[in-house]
Amino acid sequence: MEQEKPAMESAPTATTDEKSSEAVAAASASDDAAAEAKSLKCNQCGKLFKGQLEVEYHAAKTDHFDFSESTEEIKPLSEEEKKEQIRLMEEKIKQKRKEREEQEKVEALEREKIRIKSGKEMIATRRRLEEDEMKKIMDQRKREKMEDQLARQRIKEKIEQDKLARQAKYSNTPVVEPKAPVQPAAPQPKAPPKDYTETKINVM
């Protein structure tokens, strides 16, 4: 029974070795992963980037979409490279400002066109309303003038009837209603004059 104890004690040693190997492998894998994450690379143009924001900016500007992690390390910029980057950024800012100003000019021109068009439409509408109102006034005046003429004619006829009634009252003659004015007959066309260039003589 005492000889079996060493065999039982060797099992924990093997388990400990396996765990140690796994820990070493995990640490090595972690080191390899850390080494691989030095930069992000655009596989379409080969440009390296430090982080996700730069990748997104590059993708939006160039429409590139194929990126991957790279073991290449981005070298620090020299003073000349920094100055060049600053110059490029200033040029980009100026270009963006110019594009924005041009866009604002176009939008202002479009607004002015719309304003002028709206103003012309308002003037045309106002003129049309004024013309319609003037036409209504002229039609109203014509109706009033015609009604005034008819009223005067009725008064004139009434005065004439009263005059005839007074004359009939004092002369004992029947009252004669005033006749409507007779339209003059249209003139008859005259016969064309006869031509007497020829004369017939009867000889007995």
PDB file of C-alpha atoms in Angstrom:
ATOM      1  CA  MET A   1       0.000   0.000   0.000  1.00  0.00           C
ATOM      2  CA  GLU A   2       2.854   2.392   0.677  1.00  0.00           C
ATOM      3  CA  GLN A   3       4.275   1.959  -2.887  1.00  0.00           C
ATOM      4  CA  GLU A   4       1.134   3.413  -4.569  1.00  0.00           C
ATOM      5  CA  LYS A   5       1.451   6.858  -2.940  1.00  0.00           C
ATOM      6  CA  PRO A   6       4.125   8.255  -5.301  1.00  0.00           C
ATOM      7  CA  ALA A   7       1.957   7.471  -8.336  1.00  0.00           C
ATOM      8  CA  MET A   8      -0.970   9.352  -6.832  1.00  0.00           C
ATOM      9  CA  GLU A   9       1.216  12.357  -6.027  1.00  0.00           C
ATOM     10  CA  SER A  10       2.517  12.686  -9.627  1.00  0.00           C
ATOM     11  CA  ALA A  11      -0.926  13.595 -11.075  1.00  0.00           C
ATOM     12  CA  PRO A  12      -1.114  17.125  -9.624  1.00  0.00           C
ATOM     13  CA  THR A  13       2.346  17.844 -11.026  1.00  0.00           C
ATOM     14  CA  ALA A  14       1.226  17.012 -14.578  1.00  0.00           C
ATOM     15  CA  THR A  15      -1.874  19.197 -14.236  1.00  0.00           C
ATOM     16  CA  THR A  16       0.202  22.117 -13.025  1.00  0.00           C
ATOM     17  CA  ASP A  17       2.531  21.779 -16.010  1.00  0.00           C
ATOM     18  CA  GLU A  18      -0.387  21.837 -18.424  1.00  0.00           C
ATOM     19  CA  LYS A  19      -1.784  24.999 -16.842  1.00  0.00           C
ATOM     20  CA  SER A  20       1.602  26.644 -17.015  1.00  0.00           C
ATOM     21  CA  SER A  21       1.920  25.771 -20.703  1.00  0.00           C
ATOM     22  CA  GLU A  22      -1.516  27.203 -21.424  1.00  0.00           C
ATOM     23  CA  ALA A  23      -0.670  30.408 -19.561  1.00  0.00           C
ATOM     24  CA  VAL A  24       2.563  30.781 -21.510  1.00  0.00           C
ATOM     25  CA  ALA A  25       0.750  30.167 -24.802  1.00  0.00           C
ATOM     26  CA  ALA A  26      -1.957  32.698 -23.903  1.00  0.00           C
ATOM     27  CA  ALA A  27       0.632  35.272 -22.938  1.00  0.00           C
ATOM     28  CA  SER A  28       2.510  34.648 -26.176  1.00  0.00           C
ATOM     29  CA  ALA A  29      -0.706  34.986 -28.187  1.00  0.00           C
ATOM     30  CA  SER A  30      -1.515  38.176 -26.328  1.00  0.00           C
ATOM     31  CA  ASP A  31       1.936  39.540 -27.119  1.00  0.00           C
ATOM     32  CA  ASP A  32       1.526  38.595 -30.776  1.00  0.00           C
ATOM     33  CA  ALA A  33      -1.900  40.274 -30.897  1.00  0.00           C
ATOM     34  CA  ALA A  34      -0.483  43.392 -29.287  1.00  0.00           C
ATOM     35  CA  ALA A  35       2.324  43.387 -31.842  1.00  0.00           C
ATOM     36  CA  GLU A  36      -0.161  43.118 -34.699  1.00  0.00           C
ATOM     37  CA  ALA A  37      -2.257  46.122 -33.596  1.00  0.00           C
ATOM     38  CA  LYS A  38       0.353  48.792 -34.299  1.00  0.00           C
ATOM     39  CA  SER A  39      -1.658  50.396 -37.109  1.00  0.00           C
ATOM     40  CA  LEU A  40      -4.579  50.049 -39.496  1.00  0.00           C
ATOM     41  CA  LYS A  41      -3.854  49.759 -43.196  1.00  0.00           C
ATOM     42  CA  CYS A  42      -5.909  50.562 -46.279  1.00  0.00           C
ATOM     43  CA  ASN A  43      -5.427  47.594 -48.568  1.00  0.00           C
ATOM     44  CA  GLN A  44      -6.513  49.649 -51.575  1.00  0.00           C
ATOM     45  CA  CYS A  45      -3.895  52.405 -51.345  1.00  0.00           C
ATOM     46  CA  GLY A  46      -1.513  51.124 -48.659  1.00  0.00           C
ATOM     47  CA  LYS A  47      -1.898  54.105 -46.335  1.00  0.00           C
ATOM     48  CA  LEU A  48      -1.433  53.536 -42.600  1.00  0.00           C
ATOM     49  CA  PHE A  49      -3.645  55.013 -39.878  1.00  0.00           C
ATOM     50  CA  LYS A  50      -3.354  55.309 -36.127  1.00  0.00           C
ATOM     51  CA  GLY A  51      -6.995  54.817 -35.185  1.00  0.00           C
ATOM     52  CA  GLN A  52     -10.569  54.219 -36.254  1.00  0.00           C
ATOM     53  CA  LEU A  53     -11.396  57.908 -36.707  1.00  0.00           C
ATOM     54  CA  GLU A  54      -8.658  58.334 -39.307  1.00  0.00           C
ATOM     55  CA  VAL A  55      -9.892  55.216 -41.095  1.00  0.00           C
ATOM     56  CA  GLU A  56     -13.452  56.549 -41.201  1.00  0.00           C
ATOM     57  CA  TYR A  57     -12.279  59.930 -42.497  1.00  0.00           C
ATOM     58  CA  HIS A  58     -10.177  58.264 -45.199  1.00  0.00           C
ATOM     59  CA  ALA A  59     -13.078  56.004 -46.213  1.00  0.00           C
ATOM     60  CA  ALA A  60     -15.478  58.949 -46.458  1.00  0.00           C
ATOM     61  CA  LYS A  61     -13.016  60.963 -48.553  1.00  0.00           C
ATOM     62  CA  THR A  62     -11.819  58.209 -50.934  1.00  0.00           C
ATOM     63  CA  ASP A  63     -14.674  55.642 -50.869  1.00  0.00           C
ATOM     64  CA  HIS A  64     -12.096  52.997 -49.899  1.00  0.00           C
ATOM     65  CA  PHE A  65     -13.545  50.155 -47.872  1.00  0.00           C
ATOM     66  CA  ASP A  66     -10.882  47.428 -47.531  1.00  0.00           C
ATOM     67  CA  PHE A  67      -8.951  47.915 -44.243  1.00  0.00           C
ATOM     68  CA  SER A  68      -7.021  45.546 -41.996  1.00  0.00           C
ATOM     69  CA  GLU A  69      -4.734  45.555 -38.968  1.00  0.00           C
ATOM     70  CA  SER A  70      -1.041  45.903 -39.726  1.00  0.00           C
ATOM     71  CA  THR A  71       2.188  45.162 -37.885  1.00  0.00           C
ATOM     72  CA  GLU A  72       3.771  48.199 -39.509  1.00  0.00           C
ATOM     73  CA  GLU A  73       4.415  51.040 -37.159  1.00  0.00           C
ATOM     74  CA  ILE A  74       3.632  54.585 -38.194  1.00  0.00           C
ATOM     75  CA  LYS A  75       6.814  56.591 -38.087  1.00  0.00           C
ATOM     76  CA  PRO A  76       6.720  59.987 -36.374  1.00  0.00           C
ATOM     77  CA  LEU A  77       6.596  62.906 -38.765  1.00  0.00           C
ATOM     78  CA  SER A  78       9.606  65.096 -39.343  1.00  0.00           C
ATOM     79  CA  GLU A  79       9.377  68.873 -39.022  1.00  0.00           C
ATOM     80  CA  GLU A  80       9.091  69.265 -42.799  1.00  0.00           C
ATOM     81  CA  GLU A  81       6.350  66.639 -42.963  1.00  0.00           C
ATOM     82  CA  LYS A  82       4.478  68.361 -40.141  1.00  0.00           C
ATOM     83  CA  LYS A  83       4.712  71.710 -41.959  1.00  0.00           C
ATOM     84  CA  GLU A  84       3.513  70.069 -45.158  1.00  0.00           C
ATOM     85  CA  GLN A  85       0.563  68.535 -43.350  1.00  0.00           C
ATOM     86  CA  ILE A  86      -0.312  71.904 -41.827  1.00  0.00           C
ATOM     87  CA  ARG A  87      -0.107  73.525 -45.263  1.00  0.00           C
ATOM     88  CA  LEU A  88      -2.350  70.856 -46.764  1.00  0.00           C
ATOM     89  CA  MET A  89      -4.866  71.260 -43.946  1.00  0.00           C
ATOM     90  CA  GLU A  90      -4.929  75.042 -44.450  1.00  0.00           C
ATOM     91  CA  GLU A  91      -5.495  74.559 -48.173  1.00  0.00           C
ATOM     92  CA  LYS A  92      -8.317  72.134 -47.447  1.00  0.00           C
ATOM     93  CA  ILE A  93      -9.890  74.614 -45.034  1.00  0.00           C
ATOM     94  CA  LYS A  94      -9.624  77.396 -47.639  1.00  0.00           C
ATOM     95  CA  GLN A  95     -11.126  75.131 -50.297  1.00  0.00           C
ATOM     96  CA  LYS A  96     -13.994  74.160 -48.005  1.00  0.00           C
ATOM     97  CA  ARG A  97     -14.613  77.830 -47.182  1.00  0.00           C
ATOM     98  CA  LYS A  98     -14.591  78.736 -50.885  1.00  0.00           C
ATOM     99  CA  GLU A  99     -17.017  75.919 -51.714  1.00  0.00           C
ATOM    100  CA  ARG A 100     -19.292  77.029 -48.884  1.00  0.00           C
ATOM    101  CA  GLU A 101     -19.229  80.647 -50.087  1.00  0.00           C
ATOM    102  CA  GLU A 102     -20.003  79.559 -53.651  1.00  0.00           C
ATOM    103  CA  GLN A 103     -22.887  77.453 -52.393  1.00  0.00           C
ATOM    104  CA  GLU A 104     -24.183  80.371 -50.352  1.00  0.00           C
ATOM    105  CA  LYS A 105     -24.021  82.608 -53.451  1.00  0.00           C
ATOM    106  CA  VAL A 106     -25.975  80.064 -55.482  1.00  0.00           C
ATOM    107  CA  GLU A 107     -28.580  79.727 -52.732  1.00  0.00           C
ATOM    108  CA  ALA A 108     -28.831  83.523 -52.394  1.00  0.00           C
ATOM    109  CA  LEU A 109     -29.319  83.838 -56.165  1.00  0.00           C
ATOM    110  CA  GLU A 110     -32.042  81.197 -56.100  1.00  0.00           C
ATOM    111  CA  ARG A 111     -33.772  82.986 -53.223  1.00  0.00           C
ATOM    112  CA  GLU A 112     -33.585  86.270 -55.145  1.00  0.00           C
ATOM    113  CA  LYS A 113     -35.089  84.625 -58.231  1.00  0.00           C
ATOM    114  CA  ILE A 114     -37.898  83.203 -56.126  1.00  0.00           C
ATOM    115  CA  ARG A 115     -38.457  86.612 -54.514  1.00  0.00           C
ATOM    116  CA  ILE A 116     -38.581  88.363 -57.899  1.00  0.00           C
ATOM    117  CA  LYS A 117     -40.905  85.709 -59.279  1.00  0.00           C
ATOM    118  CA  SER A 118     -43.152  85.982 -56.240  1.00  0.00           C
ATOM    119  CA  GLY A 119     -43.111  89.776 -56.568  1.00  0.00           C
ATOM    120  CA  LYS A 120     -44.086  89.583 -60.241  1.00  0.00           C
ATOM    121  CA  GLU A 121     -46.845  87.125 -59.443  1.00  0.00           C
ATOM    122  CA  MET A 122     -48.119  89.409 -56.683  1.00  0.00           C
ATOM    123  CA  ILE A 123     -48.071  92.414 -59.054  1.00  0.00           C
ATOM    124  CA  ALA A 124     -49.869  90.423 -61.751  1.00  0.00           C
ATOM    125  CA  THR A 125     -52.449  89.225 -59.231  1.00  0.00           C
ATOM    126  CA  ARG A 126     -52.968  92.771 -57.926  1.00  0.00           C
ATOM    127  CA  ARG A 127     -53.321  94.099 -61.486  1.00  0.00           C
ATOM    128  CA  ARG A 128     -55.820  91.372 -62.339  1.00  0.00           C
ATOM    129  CA  LEU A 129     -57.859  92.151 -59.231  1.00  0.00           C
ATOM    130  CA  GLU A 130     -57.798  95.869 -60.062  1.00  0.00           C
ATOM    131  CA  GLU A 131     -58.937  95.144 -63.624  1.00  0.00           C
ATOM    132  CA  ASP A 132     -61.749  92.926 -62.352  1.00  0.00           C
ATOM    133  CA  GLU A 133     -62.783  95.611 -59.872  1.00  0.00           C
ATOM    134  CA  MET A 134     -62.719  98.295 -62.587  1.00  0.00           C
ATOM    135  CA  LYS A 135     -64.832  96.080 -64.863  1.00  0.00           C
ATOM    136  CA  LYS A 136     -67.357  95.612 -62.069  1.00  0.00           C
ATOM    137  CA  ILE A 137     -67.485  99.386 -61.544  1.00  0.00           C
ATOM    138  CA  MET A 138     -67.994 100.032 -65.275  1.00  0.00           C
ATOM    139  CA  ASP A 139     -70.735  97.397 -65.484  1.00  0.00           C
ATOM    140  CA  GLN A 140     -72.419  98.916 -62.430  1.00  0.00           C
ATOM    141  CA  ARG A 141     -72.282 102.387 -63.994  1.00  0.00           C
ATOM    142  CA  LYS A 142     -73.779 101.067 -67.226  1.00  0.00           C
ATOM    143  CA  ARG A 143     -76.626  99.446 -65.310  1.00  0.00           C
ATOM    144  CA  GLU A 144     -77.223 102.617 -63.307  1.00  0.00           C
ATOM    145  CA  LYS A 145     -77.198 104.720 -66.479  1.00  0.00           C
ATOM    146  CA  MET A 146     -79.672 102.404 -68.188  1.00  0.00           C
ATOM    147  CA  GLU A 147     -81.927 102.363 -65.126  1.00  0.00           C
ATOM    148  CA  ASP A 148     -81.758 106.174 -64.994  1.00  0.00           C
ATOM    149  CA  GLN A 149     -82.731 106.433 -68.655  1.00  0.00           C
ATOM    150  CA  LEU A 150     -85.648 104.058 -68.136  1.00  0.00           C
ATOM    151  CA  ALA A 151     -86.791 106.033 -65.090  1.00  0.00           C
ATOM    152  CA  ARG A 152     -86.659 109.299 -67.043  1.00  0.00           C
ATOM    153  CA  GLN A 153     -88.590 107.714 -69.883  1.00  0.00           C
ATOM    154  CA  ARG A 154     -91.286 106.521 -67.488  1.00  0.00           C
ATOM    155  CA  ILE A 155     -91.506 109.996 -65.913  1.00  0.00           C
ATOM    156  CA  LYS A 156     -91.752 111.591 -69.351  1.00  0.00           C
ATOM    157  CA  GLU A 157     -94.517 109.194 -70.370  1.00  0.00           C
ATOM    158  CA  LYS A 158     -96.332 109.837 -67.097  1.00  0.00           C
ATOM    159  CA  ILE A 159     -96.173 113.612 -67.648  1.00  0.00           C
ATOM    160  CA  GLU A 160     -97.468 113.171 -71.195  1.00  0.00           C
ATOM    161  CA  GLN A 161    -100.345 111.004 -69.980  1.00  0.00           C
ATOM    162  CA  ASP A 162    -101.247 113.570 -67.308  1.00  0.00           C
ATOM    163  CA  LYS A 163    -101.158 116.325 -69.926  1.00  0.00           C
ATOM    164  CA  LEU A 164    -103.440 114.409 -72.272  1.00  0.00           C
ATOM    165  CA  ALA A 165    -105.766 113.589 -69.387  1.00  0.00           C
ATOM    166  CA  ARG A 166    -106.093 117.277 -68.489  1.00  0.00           C
ATOM    167  CA  GLN A 167    -106.726 118.208 -72.102  1.00  0.00           C
ATOM    168  CA  ALA A 168    -109.388 115.528 -72.398  1.00  0.00           C
ATOM    169  CA  LYS A 169    -110.977 116.649 -69.158  1.00  0.00           C
ATOM    170  CA  TYR A 170    -111.464 120.210 -70.361  1.00  0.00           C
ATOM    171  CA  SER A 171    -112.306 119.380 -74.002  1.00  0.00           C
ATOM    172  CA  ASN A 172    -114.432 116.275 -73.328  1.00  0.00           C
ATOM    173  CA  THR A 173    -112.341 114.189 -75.773  1.00  0.00           C
ATOM    174  CA  PRO A 174    -111.260 110.664 -75.011  1.00  0.00           C
ATOM    175  CA  VAL A 175    -107.746 110.160 -73.795  1.00  0.00           C
ATOM    176  CA  VAL A 176    -105.488 108.742 -76.438  1.00  0.00           C
ATOM    177  CA  GLU A 177    -102.623 106.604 -75.253  1.00  0.00           C
ATOM    178  CA  PRO A 178     -99.315 107.771 -76.676  1.00  0.00           C
ATOM    179  CA  LYS A 179     -98.270 105.587 -79.523  1.00  0.00           C
ATOM    180  CA  ALA A 180     -94.930 103.963 -79.684  1.00  0.00           C
ATOM    181  CA  PRO A 181     -92.600 105.672 -82.116  1.00  0.00           C
ATOM    182  CA  VAL A 182     -92.965 104.237 -85.601  1.00  0.00           C
ATOM    183  CA  GLN A 183     -89.796 103.013 -87.175  1.00  0.00           C
ATOM    184  CA  PRO A 184     -89.247 104.631 -90.595  1.00  0.00           C
ATOM    185  CA  ALA A 185     -89.691 102.234 -93.496  1.00  0.00           C
ATOM    186  CA  ALA A 186     -86.583 101.124 -95.232  1.00  0.00           C
ATOM    187  CA  PRO A 187     -86.163 102.864 -98.613  1.00  0.00           C
ATOM    188  CA  GLN A 188     -87.077 100.697-101.609  1.00  0.00           C
ATOM    189  CA  PRO A 189     -84.278 100.074-104.088  1.00  0.00           C
ATOM    190  CA  LYS A 190     -84.657 102.184-107.216  1.00  0.00           C
ATOM    191  CA  ALA A 191     -85.052 100.495-110.591  1.00  0.00           C
ATOM    192  CA  PRO A 192     -82.044 100.918-112.851  1.00  0.00           C
ATOM    193  CA  PRO A 193     -82.544 103.620-115.563  1.00  0.00           C
ATOM    194  CA  LYS A 194     -83.636 102.287-118.920  1.00  0.00           C
ATOM    195  CA  ASP A 195     -81.387 102.586-121.930  1.00  0.00           C
ATOM    196  CA  TYR A 196     -83.198 104.236-124.856  1.00  0.00           C
ATOM    197  CA  THR A 197     -80.428 103.967-127.427  1.00  0.00           C
ATOM    198  CA  GLU A 198     -82.710 101.939-129.727  1.00  0.00           C
ATOM    199  CA  THR A 199     -86.121 103.132-131.068  1.00  0.00           C
ATOM    200  CA  LYS A 200     -88.727 101.058-132.857  1.00  0.00           C
ATOM    201  CA  ILE A 201     -90.836 102.819-135.572  1.00  0.00           C
ATOM    202  CA  ASN A 202     -94.108 101.247-136.692  1.00  0.00           C
ATOM    203  CA  VAL A 203     -94.813 101.934-140.432  1.00  0.00           C
ATOM    204  CA  MET A 204     -98.492 101.656-141.449  1.00  0.00           C
TER     205      MET A 204
END
